[in-house]
mmCIF file of C-alpha atoms in Angstrom:
data_model
loop_
_atom_site.group_PDB
_atom_site.id
_atom_site.type_symbol
_atom_site.label_atom_id
_atom_site.label_comp_id
_atom_site.label_asym_id
_atom_site.label_seq_id
_atom_site.Cartn_x
_atom_site.Cartn_y
_atom_site.Cartn_z
ATOM 1 C CA MET A 17 -2.196 17.861 -12.492
ATOM 2 C CA THR A 18 0.334 16.092 -14.333
ATOM 3 C CA THR A 19 2.629 18.003 -16.885
ATOM 4 C CA ASP A 20 6.369 17.661 -18.335
ATOM 5 C CA ILE A 21 6.108 14.197 -19.022
ATOM 6 C CA PHE A 22 4.931 14.178 -22.418
ATOM 7 C CA SER A 23 7.142 14.157 -25.514
ATOM 8 C CA ARG A 24 6.476 16.010 -28.647
ATOM 9 C CA ILE A 25 5.183 13.628 -31.495
ATOM 10 C CA GLU A 26 8.098 13.358 -33.956
ATOM 11 C CA HIS A 27 6.965 11.367 -37.193
ATOM 12 C CA SER A 28 3.652 11.624 -38.589
ATOM 13 C CA ARG A 29 1.697 12.899 -35.798
ATOM 14 C CA THR A 30 -1.229 10.296 -35.428
ATOM 15 C CA ALA A 31 -3.704 9.466 -33.004
ATOM 16 C CA ASP A 32 -1.848 6.017 -32.348
ATOM 17 C CA GLU A 33 1.066 7.728 -31.546
ATOM 18 C CA VAL A 34 -0.311 9.862 -29.047
ATOM 19 C CA VAL A 35 -2.742 6.623 -27.941
ATOM 20 C CA HIS A 36 1.357 4.155 -27.839
ATOM 21 C CA GLN A 37 2.693 7.271 -25.662
ATOM 22 C CA ILE A 38 0.490 7.258 -22.773
ATOM 23 C CA GLU A 39 -0.001 3.688 -22.896
ATOM 24 C CA ILE A 40 3.534 3.262 -21.783
ATOM 25 C CA LEU A 41 3.351 6.120 -19.478
ATOM 26 C CA VAL A 42 0.413 4.036 -17.848
ATOM 27 C CA LEU A 43 2.040 0.801 -17.805
ATOM 28 C CA GLU A 44 5.965 1.906 -16.444
ATOM 29 C CA GLY A 45 3.611 3.676 -13.660
ATOM 30 C CA ILE A 46 4.254 6.761 -13.767
ATOM 31 C CA LEU A 47 0.747 8.055 -14.761
ATOM 32 C CA ARG A 48 -1.122 6.477 -11.985
ATOM 33 C CA VAL A 49 -4.572 5.926 -11.199
ATOM 34 C CA GLY A 50 -6.666 9.351 -10.358
ATOM 35 C CA ASP A 51 -3.709 10.936 -11.762
ATOM 36 C CA ARG A 52 -5.183 13.938 -13.943
ATOM 37 C CA LEU A 53 -3.999 14.821 -17.353
ATOM 38 C CA PRO A 54 -3.528 18.345 -18.412
ATOM 39 C CA GLY A 55 -6.546 20.336 -20.326
ATOM 40 C CA GLU A 56 -6.684 19.812 -24.364
ATOM 41 C CA ARG A 57 -4.782 22.811 -25.701
ATOM 42 C CA GLU A 58 -2.106 22.165 -23.497
ATOM 43 C CA LEU A 59 -2.035 18.210 -24.137
ATOM 44 C CA ALA A 60 -2.080 19.138 -27.965
ATOM 45 C CA LYS A 61 0.986 21.525 -27.452
ATOM 46 C CA GLN A 62 3.158 19.261 -25.673
ATOM 47 C CA PHE A 63 2.564 16.265 -28.020
ATOM 48 C CA ASP A 64 2.271 19.199 -31.310
ATOM 49 C CA VAL A 65 -0.760 17.497 -32.907
ATOM 50 C CA SER A 66 -3.454 18.929 -33.282
ATOM 51 C CA ARG A 67 -6.691 18.741 -30.877
ATOM 52 C CA PRO A 68 -9.048 16.797 -33.251
ATOM 53 C CA ILE A 69 -6.231 13.671 -33.379
ATOM 54 C CA LEU A 70 -5.825 14.448 -29.475
ATOM 55 C CA ARG A 71 -9.499 13.824 -28.657
ATOM 56 C CA GLU A 72 -9.284 10.657 -31.173
ATOM 57 C CA ALA A 73 -6.511 9.569 -29.050
ATOM 58 C CA LEU A 74 -7.923 9.859 -25.860
ATOM 59 C CA LYS A 75 -11.607 8.370 -26.987
ATOM 60 C CA VAL A 76 -9.069 5.473 -27.982
ATOM 61 C CA LEU A 77 -7.776 5.487 -24.289
ATOM 62 C CA GLU A 78 -11.366 6.010 -22.583
ATOM 63 C CA GLY A 79 -12.737 2.594 -24.938
ATOM 64 C CA ARG A 80 -10.312 0.747 -23.597
ATOM 65 C CA GLY A 81 -10.547 1.481 -19.670
ATOM 66 C CA LEU A 82 -7.529 3.483 -19.147
ATOM 67 C CA LEU A 83 -8.943 7.195 -19.037
ATOM 68 C CA ASN A 84 -11.635 8.525 -17.707
ATOM 69 C CA THR A 85 -13.174 11.867 -18.722
ATOM 70 C CA GLN A 86 -15.268 13.630 -16.612
ATOM 71 C CA HIS A 87 -17.467 16.471 -18.129
ATOM 72 C CA GLY A 88 -15.950 19.496 -17.344
ATOM 73 C CA GLY A 89 -13.879 17.965 -14.705
ATOM 74 C CA GLY A 90 -10.903 16.722 -17.230
ATOM 75 C CA THR A 91 -9.317 13.383 -17.767
ATOM 76 C CA PHE A 92 -8.016 11.402 -15.484
ATOM 77 C CA VAL A 93 -6.444 7.690 -15.415
ATOM 78 C CA ALA A 94 -9.014 5.172 -14.751
ATOM 79 C CA ASP A 95 -8.773 2.863 -12.051
ATOM 80 C CA VAL A 96 -6.164 -0.081 -14.241
ATOM 81 C CA ILE A 97 -5.123 -1.504 -10.799
ATOM 82 C CA GLY A 98 -8.979 -2.661 -9.913
ATOM 83 C CA GLN A 99 -9.705 -5.561 -7.854
ATOM 84 C CA VAL A 100 -7.660 -8.360 -7.914
ATOM 85 C CA PHE A 101 -10.264 -10.629 -6.680
ATOM 86 C CA THR A 102 -13.976 -10.807 -6.422
ATOM 87 C CA ARG A 103 -16.093 -9.658 -3.899
ATOM 88 C CA PRO A 104 -17.715 -12.816 -2.967
ATOM 89 C CA VAL A 105 -13.513 -14.140 -2.843
ATOM 90 C CA MET A 106 -12.648 -10.794 -1.004
ATOM 91 C CA GLU A 107 -14.643 -11.903 1.786
ATOM 92 C CA LEU A 108 -13.937 -15.314 2.157
ATOM 93 C CA ILE A 109 -10.055 -14.060 2.999
ATOM 94 C CA ALA A 110 -11.394 -11.580 5.099
ATOM 95 C CA ARG A 111 -12.850 -14.149 7.370
ATOM 96 C CA HIS A 112 -9.880 -16.554 6.889
ATOM 97 C CA GLN A 113 -6.421 -16.371 8.644
ATOM 98 C CA LYS A 114 -4.955 -18.833 6.369
ATOM 99 C CA ALA A 115 -5.233 -16.538 3.471
ATOM 100 C CA THR A 116 -3.432 -13.960 5.660
ATOM 101 C CA LEU A 117 -1.005 -16.178 5.986
ATOM 102 C CA ASP A 118 -0.601 -17.083 2.739
ATOM 103 C CA TYR A 119 -0.124 -13.213 1.889
ATOM 104 C CA LEU A 120 2.092 -12.347 3.855
ATOM 105 C CA GLU A 121 4.356 -15.697 2.349
ATOM 106 C CA TYR A 122 3.993 -14.613 -0.958
ATOM 107 C CA ARG A 123 5.150 -10.867 0.182
ATOM 108 C CA ARG A 124 8.115 -11.867 1.744
ATOM 109 C CA GLU A 125 9.295 -14.090 -1.603
ATOM 110 C CA VAL A 126 7.519 -10.978 -4.222
ATOM 111 C CA GLU A 127 8.927 -8.177 -1.895
ATOM 112 C CA ALA A 128 13.011 -9.860 -1.394
ATOM 113 C CA VAL A 129 12.895 -10.367 -5.270
ATOM 114 C CA THR A 130 11.661 -6.564 -6.019
ATOM 115 C CA VAL A 131 14.134 -5.098 -3.499
ATOM 116 C CA GLU A 132 17.150 -6.816 -4.798
ATOM 117 C CA PHE A 133 15.835 -5.739 -8.349
ATOM 118 C CA ALA A 134 15.957 -2.355 -7.001
ATOM 119 C CA ALA A 135 19.398 -2.495 -5.372
ATOM 120 C CA ARG A 136 20.760 -3.356 -8.540
ATOM 121 C CA ARG A 137 18.234 -1.226 -11.021
ATOM 122 C CA ALA A 138 17.484 2.130 -9.078
ATOM 123 C CA THR A 139 18.604 5.547 -10.976
ATOM 124 C CA ASP A 140 19.605 8.763 -9.179
ATOM 125 C CA ALA A 141 15.916 9.573 -9.728
ATOM 126 C CA ASP A 142 14.734 6.588 -7.980
ATOM 127 C CA LYS A 143 17.222 7.359 -5.088
ATOM 128 C CA ALA A 144 15.924 10.711 -5.008
ATOM 129 C CA LEU A 145 12.550 9.875 -4.775
ATOM 130 C CA LEU A 146 12.756 7.221 -1.768
ATOM 131 C CA THR A 147 15.240 9.897 -0.616
ATOM 132 C CA ARG A 148 12.382 12.070 -0.297
ATOM 133 C CA ILE A 149 9.744 9.103 0.998
ATOM 134 C CA ILE A 150 11.598 7.643 3.915
ATOM 135 C CA THR A 151 12.481 11.407 5.089
ATOM 136 C CA ALA A 152 8.445 12.277 5.420
ATOM 137 C CA MET A 153 8.412 8.710 7.049
ATOM 138 C CA LYS A 154 10.498 9.861 9.621
ATOM 139 C CA ALA A 155 8.410 13.405 9.971
ATOM 140 C CA ALA A 156 5.439 10.930 10.684
ATOM 141 C CA HIS A 157 7.025 9.169 12.888
ATOM 142 C CA GLN A 158 7.763 12.267 14.815
ATOM 143 C CA LYS A 159 4.122 12.872 14.728
ATOM 144 C CA ASP A 160 3.388 9.692 15.880
ATOM 145 C CA ASP A 161 0.792 10.117 13.184
ATOM 146 C CA PHE A 162 -0.459 6.597 12.830
ATOM 147 C CA GLU A 163 -3.003 7.513 9.404
ATOM 148 C CA GLU A 164 0.372 9.593 8.128
ATOM 149 C CA GLU A 165 2.916 6.428 8.542
ATOM 150 C CA ALA A 166 0.862 4.116 7.160
ATOM 151 C CA SER A 167 -0.021 5.689 3.841
ATOM 152 C CA ILE A 168 3.459 6.569 3.220
ATOM 153 C CA ASP A 169 4.573 2.952 4.475
ATOM 154 C CA VAL A 170 2.467 1.581 1.235
ATOM 155 C CA GLU A 171 3.839 4.325 -0.886
ATOM 156 C CA PHE A 172 7.568 3.660 0.377
ATOM 157 C CA HIS A 173 6.867 0.159 -0.908
ATOM 158 C CA SER A 174 5.173 0.976 -4.092
ATOM 159 C CA ALA A 175 8.336 3.429 -5.162
ATOM 160 C CA ILE A 176 10.445 0.586 -4.374
ATOM 161 C CA GLY A 177 8.254 -1.725 -6.865
ATOM 162 C CA GLU A 178 8.849 1.237 -9.278
ATOM 163 C CA CYS A 179 13.119 1.109 -8.758
ATOM 164 C CA ALA A 180 12.781 -2.729 -9.814
ATOM 165 C CA HIS A 181 11.909 -1.588 -13.394
ATOM 166 C CA ASN A 182 9.767 -4.631 -13.959
ATOM 167 C CA ILE A 183 6.160 -4.243 -15.073
ATOM 168 C CA ILE A 184 4.847 -7.022 -14.499
ATOM 169 C CA LEU A 185 6.155 -6.506 -10.340
ATOM 170 C CA LEU A 186 4.697 -3.409 -10.080
ATOM 171 C CA HIS A 187 1.104 -3.760 -11.126
ATOM 172 C CA THR A 188 1.483 -6.928 -9.012
ATOM 173 C CA LEU A 189 2.209 -4.905 -5.843
ATOM 174 C CA ARG A 190 0.109 -1.992 -6.581
ATOM 175 C CA SER A 191 -2.553 -4.589 -6.723
ATOM 176 C CA CYS A 192 -1.320 -6.310 -3.145
ATOM 177 C CA TYR A 193 -1.539 -3.018 -1.082
ATOM 178 C CA ARG A 194 -4.557 -1.947 -2.203
ATOM 179 C CA LEU A 195 -6.227 -5.170 -0.453
ATOM 180 C CA LEU A 196 -3.653 -4.059 2.550
ATOM 181 C CA THR A 197 -4.984 -0.240 2.381
ATOM 182 C CA GLU A 198 -8.352 -1.860 1.814
ATOM 183 C CA GLY A 199 -7.884 -3.913 4.866
ATOM 184 C CA VAL A 200 -8.386 -7.110 3.287
ATOM 185 C CA PHE A 201 -5.750 -9.225 5.006
ATOM 186 C CA TYR A 202 -5.409 -7.891 8.505
ATOM 187 C CA ASN A 203 -5.589 -4.437 10.579
ATOM 188 C CA ARG A 204 -2.496 -2.459 10.649
ATOM 189 C CA ALA A 205 -3.451 -0.508 13.462
ATOM 190 C CA MET A 206 -3.163 -3.436 15.295
ATOM 191 C CA VAL A 207 0.672 -3.723 14.754
ATOM 192 C CA TYR A 208 0.593 -0.554 14.820
ATOM 193 C CA ASN A 209 -0.213 -0.563 18.406
ATOM 194 C CA LEU A 210 2.297 -3.352 19.820
ATOM 195 C CA PRO A 211 4.723 -1.855 22.335
ATOM 196 C CA GLY A 212 7.716 -0.813 20.178
ATOM 197 C CA ALA A 213 6.621 -2.068 16.711
ATOM 198 C CA ARG A 214 6.146 1.287 15.380
ATOM 199 C CA GLU A 215 10.155 1.654 15.900
ATOM 200 C CA GLN A 216 10.677 -1.334 14.383
ATOM 201 C CA LEU A 217 9.029 -1.203 11.388
ATOM 202 C CA LEU A 218 10.642 2.265 10.691
ATOM 203 C CA GLN A 219 14.116 0.813 11.137
ATOM 204 C CA GLN A 220 12.986 -1.985 8.750
ATOM 205 C CA HIS A 221 12.145 0.440 6.152
ATOM 206 C CA VAL A 222 15.214 2.431 6.482
ATOM 207 C CA ALA A 223 17.498 -0.822 5.738
ATOM 208 C CA ILE A 224 15.916 -1.606 3.027
ATOM 209 C CA TYR A 225 16.349 2.357 1.725
ATOM 210 C CA GLU A 226 20.110 1.661 2.840
ATOM 211 C CA ALA A 227 20.271 -1.027 1.082
ATOM 212 C CA VAL A 228 18.914 0.451 -2.145
ATOM 213 C CA MET A 229 21.022 2.856 -2.106
ATOM 214 C CA ALA A 230 24.009 1.660 -1.598
ATOM 215 C CA GLY A 231 23.290 -0.923 -4.473
ATOM 216 C CA ASP A 232 23.424 -4.416 -1.739
ATOM 217 C CA ALA A 233 21.712 -6.741 -3.775
ATOM 218 C CA GLN A 234 21.639 -9.000 -1.101
ATOM 219 C CA ALA A 235 21.254 -7.160 1.494
ATOM 220 C CA GLY A 236 17.926 -5.538 0.481
ATOM 221 C CA ARG A 237 17.106 -9.313 -0.057
ATOM 222 C CA ARG A 238 17.241 -9.681 3.709
ATOM 223 C CA ALA A 239 15.917 -6.378 4.736
ATOM 224 C CA ALA A 240 13.186 -7.513 3.119
ATOM 225 C CA GLN A 241 12.203 -10.708 4.234
ATOM 226 C CA ALA A 242 12.835 -9.643 7.930
ATOM 227 C CA HIS A 243 10.229 -7.003 7.804
ATOM 228 C CA ILE A 244 7.913 -9.197 6.469
ATOM 229 C CA ASP A 245 8.446 -11.870 9.275
ATOM 230 C CA PHE A 246 8.446 -8.926 11.986
ATOM 231 C CA VAL A 247 4.616 -8.406 10.074
ATOM 232 C CA SER A 248 3.841 -11.901 10.726
ATOM 233 C CA ARG A 249 4.466 -12.438 13.903
ATOM 234 C CA ALA A 250 3.913 -9.114 15.134
ATOM 235 C CA MET A 251 0.116 -9.535 13.685
ATOM 236 C CA THR A 252 -0.094 -13.342 15.436
ATOM 237 C CA ASP A 253 1.009 -11.088 18.756
ATOM 238 C CA ALA A 254 -1.567 -8.714 18.073
ATOM 239 C CA GLN A 255 -4.181 -10.891 17.401
ATOM 240 C CA ARG A 256 -3.445 -13.480 20.624
ATOM 241 C CA SER A 257 -3.231 -10.184 22.838
ATOM 242 C CA GLY A 258 -6.728 -8.936 21.488
ATOM 243 C CA ASP A 259 -7.791 -12.271 22.199
ATOM 244 C CA TRP A 260 -6.529 -12.288 25.655
ATOM 245 C CA GLU A 261 -8.208 -8.952 26.313
ATOM 246 C CA ARG A 262 -11.625 -10.123 24.780
ATOM 247 C CA VAL A 263 -11.703 -13.537 27.110
ATOM 248 C CA SER A 264 -10.604 -11.432 30.370
ATOM 249 C CA ILE A 265 -13.086 -8.751 29.618
ATOM 250 C CA LEU A 266 -15.652 -11.460 29.518
ATOM 251 C CA ARG A 267 -14.981 -13.278 31.870
ATOM 252 C CA LEU A 268 -14.359 -9.720 34.094
ATOM 253 C CA GLN A 269 -18.150 -9.428 32.849
ATOM 254 C CA GLN A 270 -18.985 -12.842 34.128
ATOM 255 C CA ARG A 271 -17.785 -12.839 37.499
ATOM 256 C CA ALA A 272 -17.989 -9.241 38.766
ATOM 257 C CA PRO A 273 -22.074 -9.601 39.329
ATOM 258 C CA ASN A 274 -21.203 -12.504 42.005
ATOM 259 C CA LEU A 275 -18.206 -11.156 43.292
ATOM 260 C CA SER A 276 -20.462 -8.178 44.093
ATOM 261 C CA GLY A 277 -22.983 -10.701 45.129
ATOM 262 C CA ASN A 278 -20.434 -12.137 47.738
ATOM 263 C CA SER A 279 -19.615 -8.902 49.542
ATOM 264 C CA LYS A 280 -22.599 -8.113 49.977
ATOM 265 C CA LYS A 281 -23.440 -11.317 51.981
ATOM 266 C CA ALA A 282 -20.818 -10.967 53.733
ATOM 267 C CA LYS A 283 -21.095 -7.941 54.795
ATOM 268 C CA LEU A 284 -25.037 -8.928 56.361
ATOM 269 C CA LYS A 285 -23.356 -11.906 58.012
ATOM 270 C CA GLN A 286 -21.021 -9.692 59.861
ATOM 271 C CA SER A 287 -24.320 -7.207 60.685
ATOM 272 C CA GLU A 288 -26.174 -10.539 62.080
ATOM 273 C CA THR A 289 -23.071 -11.481 63.581
ATOM 274 C CA ALA A 290 -22.561 -7.606 65.805
ATOM 275 C CA ASN A 291 -26.335 -8.028 66.584
#
């Protein structure tokens, strides 16, 4: 449950002021999709407003699609990211490799700018959060836990977006990462399973982290671009090796019966010669 991020309303204590404060928290990425708000009594206390005023504000926010209230289950931040593309377009993207290449090209440039901004703007609190995330990433790597490592990968990039302190970049990147986690562009397991890939990915994330921590914008830009360049090459190599394996299996299936038959014929011929 989210607490301690709501401030006392200082002036006229109207529903509009409550609405404005919650909207800013969502816009700045402090309140994220699925976050649960405190109960009505606690939230009214933190805002220092009456419960009728709070209910009015929550109703407005729900009408704007920012909150969802579940009967008896609490109030949650709605899916404010949503889908960048319609389902038919997403299915088209999934079927055509050019879309994946364009996605990576787009990420290469956008993330370079994002890391550059993050290196210049990250606060002490931002850096503390990044340190926690990179520590968790290293721990998941040691456990050889792909699912956890992949999840922290997205969390790391999202946190870099937050460190950039640019609202448009923040929400654009979150939309991009949602498509990635849903497997619209490519299967990340293919890349992770390439020999040495997990180690290189970890090193690249650490390089981005160290650039932000050092405030080195140009090193951050280079590290971000090198990371996406590696992902692009690894994805191509994974697909190529997958195609090779598929073709090899088909060849084996096609030829094995014939080879087995030839072997039987050879044995029969040897037997006839002996007789």
